[in-house]
Amino acid sequence: FSADASHELRTPLTIMRGEIEVALRGRKLNMPTRELLGSVHDELVRLSSIVESLMTLVKSDSGRLVFDVQDVSLNQIIGQIAADAQMLAEGKKIAINVVAAAPVHVNGDAKRLRQLFLSLVENAVKFSSPRGTITLALEQQNGNAVVNITDTGAGISRKDQPRIFDRFYRGRQPKNGEFGGSGLGLSIAKWIAEAHQGTIEVKSREGKGSTFTVKLPSTSLPVR
């Protein structure tokens, strides 16, 4: 069902997004209409993201998703993610810190690894309070590359923690009780980590923030 639904939804969503983008470029639209079309466009972008996530999971389940495995510098990826996080966090005035040791390398798909860490950072920004702090820390430990993404946000309840990596599971935000996201981002992050023979786990306390830890087999040579 996921495969069929994702395939059938992709094209009409793309067409609708394109038509709205053309309409928004017109100069004759009044402001209420422009705002309405902008809102619809944002929702279509969100739906398109869900469809792409479903397609990714379907391909991973069927073994049809091929990884482009090469030597990857995690320092470089974390630096790029930090720059993206800075832009995402600008509106909430969240500070982004990076702590990286000696160069750390892994064998993997750079695009998928970037997707993994960007998903975690997006969540950290989303659930952090204004003027909070997000720290991206990279180190090599016992033959593993270890990435910790820590935020000072709302945290995750004990009830939700065992299930946050389940597909379509959406926990409640502690502050307002609302559900967040599509429930696919963290399940895809877990799949990417495990596909690289790695692990992902979370430690969190409500009101105290969360730390997501990703461990991947490292290929870095000892520093001479």
Coordinates of C-alpha atoms in Angstrom, one line a residue:
F1 CA 0.0 0.0 0.0
S2 CA 2.8 2.4 0.9
A3 CA 4.5 1.8 -2.4
D4 CA 1.4 2.2 -4.5
A5 CA 0.2 5.3 -2.6
S6 CA 3.6 7.0 -2.7
H7 CA 3.9 6.3 -6.4
E8 CA 0.4 7.6 -7.2
L9 CA 0.7 10.7 -5.0
R10 CA 4.1 11.9 -6.2
T11 CA 3.0 13.2 -9.6
P12 CA -0.2 15.1 -8.7
L13 CA 1.6 16.7 -5.7
T14 CA 4.4 17.9 -8.0
I15 CA 1.9 19.3 -10.5
M16 CA 0.0 21.2 -7.8
R17 CA 3.1 22.6 -6.3
G18 CA 4.2 23.8 -9.8
E19 CA 0.9 25.4 -10.6
I20 CA 0.8 27.3 -7.3
E21 CA 4.3 28.5 -7.8
V22 CA 3.4 29.8 -11.2
A23 CA 0.3 31.6 -9.7
L24 CA 2.4 33.1 -6.9
R25 CA 4.7 34.7 -9.5
G26 CA 1.7 36.7 -10.9
R27 CA 1.5 40.3 -9.9
K28 CA -2.3 40.6 -10.0
L29 CA -3.0 38.5 -6.9
N30 CA -4.3 40.4 -3.9
M31 CA -2.7 39.8 -0.5
P32 CA -5.3 37.5 1.0
T33 CA -5.2 35.3 -2.1
R34 CA -1.4 35.3 -2.1
E35 CA -1.3 34.3 1.6
L36 CA -3.8 31.5 1.0
L37 CA -1.9 30.1 -1.9
G38 CA 1.4 30.4 0.1
S39 CA -0.2 28.4 2.9
V40 CA -1.4 25.7 0.5
H41 CA 2.0 25.5 -1.1
D42 CA 3.6 25.0 2.3
E43 CA 1.3 22.1 3.0
L44 CA 2.0 20.5 -0.4
V45 CA 5.7 20.7 0.3
R46 CA 5.1 18.9 3.6
L47 CA 3.0 16.2 1.9
S48 CA 5.7 15.8 -0.8
S49 CA 8.3 15.3 2.0
I50 CA 6.1 12.6 3.5
V51 CA 5.7 10.9 0.2
E52 CA 9.4 10.9 -0.4
S53 CA 10.0 9.5 3.1
L54 CA 7.5 6.7 2.3
M55 CA 9.3 5.9 -1.0
T56 CA 12.6 5.7 0.9
L57 CA 11.2 3.3 3.4
V58 CA 9.6 1.1 0.7
K59 CA 12.8 0.9 -1.3
S60 CA 14.8 0.1 1.9
D61 CA 12.4 -2.7 2.8
S62 CA 12.5 -4.2 -0.7
G63 CA 16.3 -3.9 -0.9
R64 CA 16.0 -1.6 -4.0
L65 CA 17.8 1.3 -2.5
V66 CA 21.5 1.3 -3.5
F67 CA 24.0 3.2 -1.4
D68 CA 26.9 5.1 -2.9
V69 CA 29.6 3.9 -0.5
Q70 CA 32.8 5.8 -0.3
D71 CA 35.2 7.4 2.2
V72 CA 33.3 10.1 4.0
S73 CA 34.6 12.9 6.3
L74 CA 32.2 13.3 9.1
N75 CA 33.9 16.5 10.1
Q76 CA 32.9 18.0 6.8
I77 CA 29.3 16.7 7.0
I78 CA 28.9 18.0 10.6
G79 CA 30.2 21.3 9.5
Q80 CA 27.6 21.5 6.7
I81 CA 24.8 20.4 9.1
A82 CA 25.9 23.1 11.6
A83 CA 25.6 25.8 8.9
D84 CA 22.2 24.5 7.9
A85 CA 21.2 24.4 11.6
Q86 CA 22.3 28.1 12.0
M87 CA 19.8 29.1 9.3
L88 CA 17.0 27.0 10.7
A89 CA 17.6 28.3 14.2
E90 CA 18.0 32.0 13.3
G91 CA 14.3 32.8 13.9
K92 CA 14.4 31.4 17.4
K93 CA 17.8 32.8 18.2
I94 CA 19.2 29.4 19.1
A95 CA 22.9 29.1 19.5
I96 CA 24.6 26.3 17.5
N97 CA 27.9 24.9 18.9
V98 CA 30.2 22.4 17.2
V99 CA 32.7 20.3 19.1
A100 CA 34.9 18.2 16.8
A101 CA 38.2 16.4 17.6
A102 CA 40.7 15.0 15.0
P103 CA 39.4 14.1 11.5
V104 CA 36.9 11.2 11.6
H105 CA 36.1 9.1 8.6
V106 CA 33.6 6.4 7.8
N107 CA 32.7 4.2 4.8
G108 CA 29.2 5.2 3.8
D109 CA 26.8 7.1 1.6
A110 CA 27.4 10.9 2.2
K111 CA 24.0 11.9 1.0
R112 CA 22.2 9.5 3.4
L113 CA 24.4 10.3 6.3
R114 CA 23.7 14.0 5.8
Q115 CA 20.0 13.2 5.7
L116 CA 20.4 11.3 9.0
F117 CA 22.1 14.2 10.8
L118 CA 19.9 16.9 9.3
S119 CA 16.8 15.1 10.5
L120 CA 18.1 15.1 14.0
V121 CA 19.1 18.7 13.9
E122 CA 15.7 19.8 12.4
N123 CA 14.0 18.0 15.3
A124 CA 16.4 19.7 17.8
V125 CA 15.5 23.1 16.4
K126 CA 11.8 22.4 16.3
F127 CA 11.5 21.3 19.9
S128 CA 13.9 23.8 21.4
S129 CA 12.8 27.0 23.1
P130 CA 13.9 30.4 21.8
R131 CA 17.4 31.3 22.8
G132 CA 18.3 27.7 23.6
T133 CA 21.4 25.9 22.6
I134 CA 22.1 23.0 20.2
T135 CA 25.5 21.2 20.3
L136 CA 26.9 18.9 17.6
A137 CA 29.8 16.9 19.0
L138 CA 32.0 14.5 17.0
E139 CA 34.6 12.2 18.3
Q140 CA 36.3 8.8 17.7
Q141 CA 35.8 6.3 20.5
N142 CA 36.8 2.6 20.6
G143 CA 36.8 2.3 16.8
N144 CA 33.6 4.1 16.3
A145 CA 32.7 7.6 15.1
V146 CA 30.4 9.0 17.7
V147 CA 28.1 12.0 17.0
N148 CA 26.1 13.5 19.8
I149 CA 23.4 16.1 19.0
T150 CA 22.2 17.8 22.2
D151 CA 19.5 20.4 22.7
T152 CA 18.1 22.3 25.6
G153 CA 14.6 21.8 24.5
A154 CA 11.3 20.3 25.8
G155 CA 12.7 16.8 26.1
I156 CA 10.8 13.5 25.5
S157 CA 8.6 11.8 28.0
R158 CA 9.6 8.3 29.3
K159 CA 6.5 6.9 27.8
D160 CA 7.4 8.1 24.3
Q161 CA 11.1 7.3 24.3
P162 CA 10.8 3.6 23.6
R163 CA 8.7 4.3 20.5
I164 CA 10.1 7.4 18.9
F165 CA 11.9 5.4 16.2
D166 CA 8.8 3.5 15.2
R167 CA 7.2 4.4 11.9
F168 CA 4.3 6.9 12.1
Y169 CA 4.7 7.2 15.9
R170 CA 4.3 10.8 17.0
G171 CA 4.9 11.8 20.6
R172 CA 3.3 14.7 22.3
Q173 CA 5.2 17.9 22.9
P174 CA 5.5 18.4 26.6
K175 CA 4.7 22.1 26.5
N176 CA 1.5 22.1 24.5
G177 CA 0.4 18.4 24.2
E178 CA 0.4 18.6 20.4
F179 CA 1.7 15.9 18.1
G180 CA 4.7 16.7 16.0
G181 CA 5.9 15.7 12.5
S182 CA 4.9 12.8 10.3
G183 CA 6.4 10.1 12.4
L184 CA 8.8 9.0 9.7
G185 CA 11.9 11.2 10.2
L186 CA 13.4 9.3 13.1
S187 CA 12.5 5.9 11.7
I188 CA 14.4 6.8 8.5
A189 CA 17.3 8.1 10.6
K190 CA 17.5 4.7 12.5
W191 CA 17.4 2.8 9.2
I192 CA 20.3 4.9 7.8
A193 CA 22.4 4.3 10.9
E194 CA 21.7 0.6 10.9
A195 CA 22.4 0.3 7.2
H196 CA 25.8 1.7 8.0
Q197 CA 26.3 -1.0 10.7
G198 CA 25.7 1.7 13.3
T199 CA 23.3 2.5 16.1
I200 CA 21.2 5.5 17.2
E201 CA 19.8 6.1 20.7
V202 CA 18.3 8.9 22.7
K203 CA 18.6 10.1 26.3
S204 CA 16.1 12.7 27.4
R205 CA 14.3 14.3 30.3
E206 CA 11.2 16.3 30.0
G207 CA 12.0 20.0 30.3
K208 CA 15.8 19.3 30.3
G209 CA 16.4 18.6 26.6
S210 CA 17.6 15.5 24.6
T211 CA 20.8 14.0 23.3
F212 CA 20.7 11.7 20.2
T213 CA 23.8 9.6 19.9
V214 CA 24.8 8.0 16.5
K215 CA 27.7 5.5 16.5
L216 CA 29.2 4.4 13.2
P217 CA 32.2 2.2 12.5
S218 CA 35.2 4.5 11.9
T219 CA 37.9 4.1 9.3
S220 CA 40.1 6.9 10.6
L221 CA 43.7 6.1 11.1
P222 CA 45.5 6.9 14.4
V223 CA 46.9 10.4 14.4
R224 CA 50.7 10.3 13.8

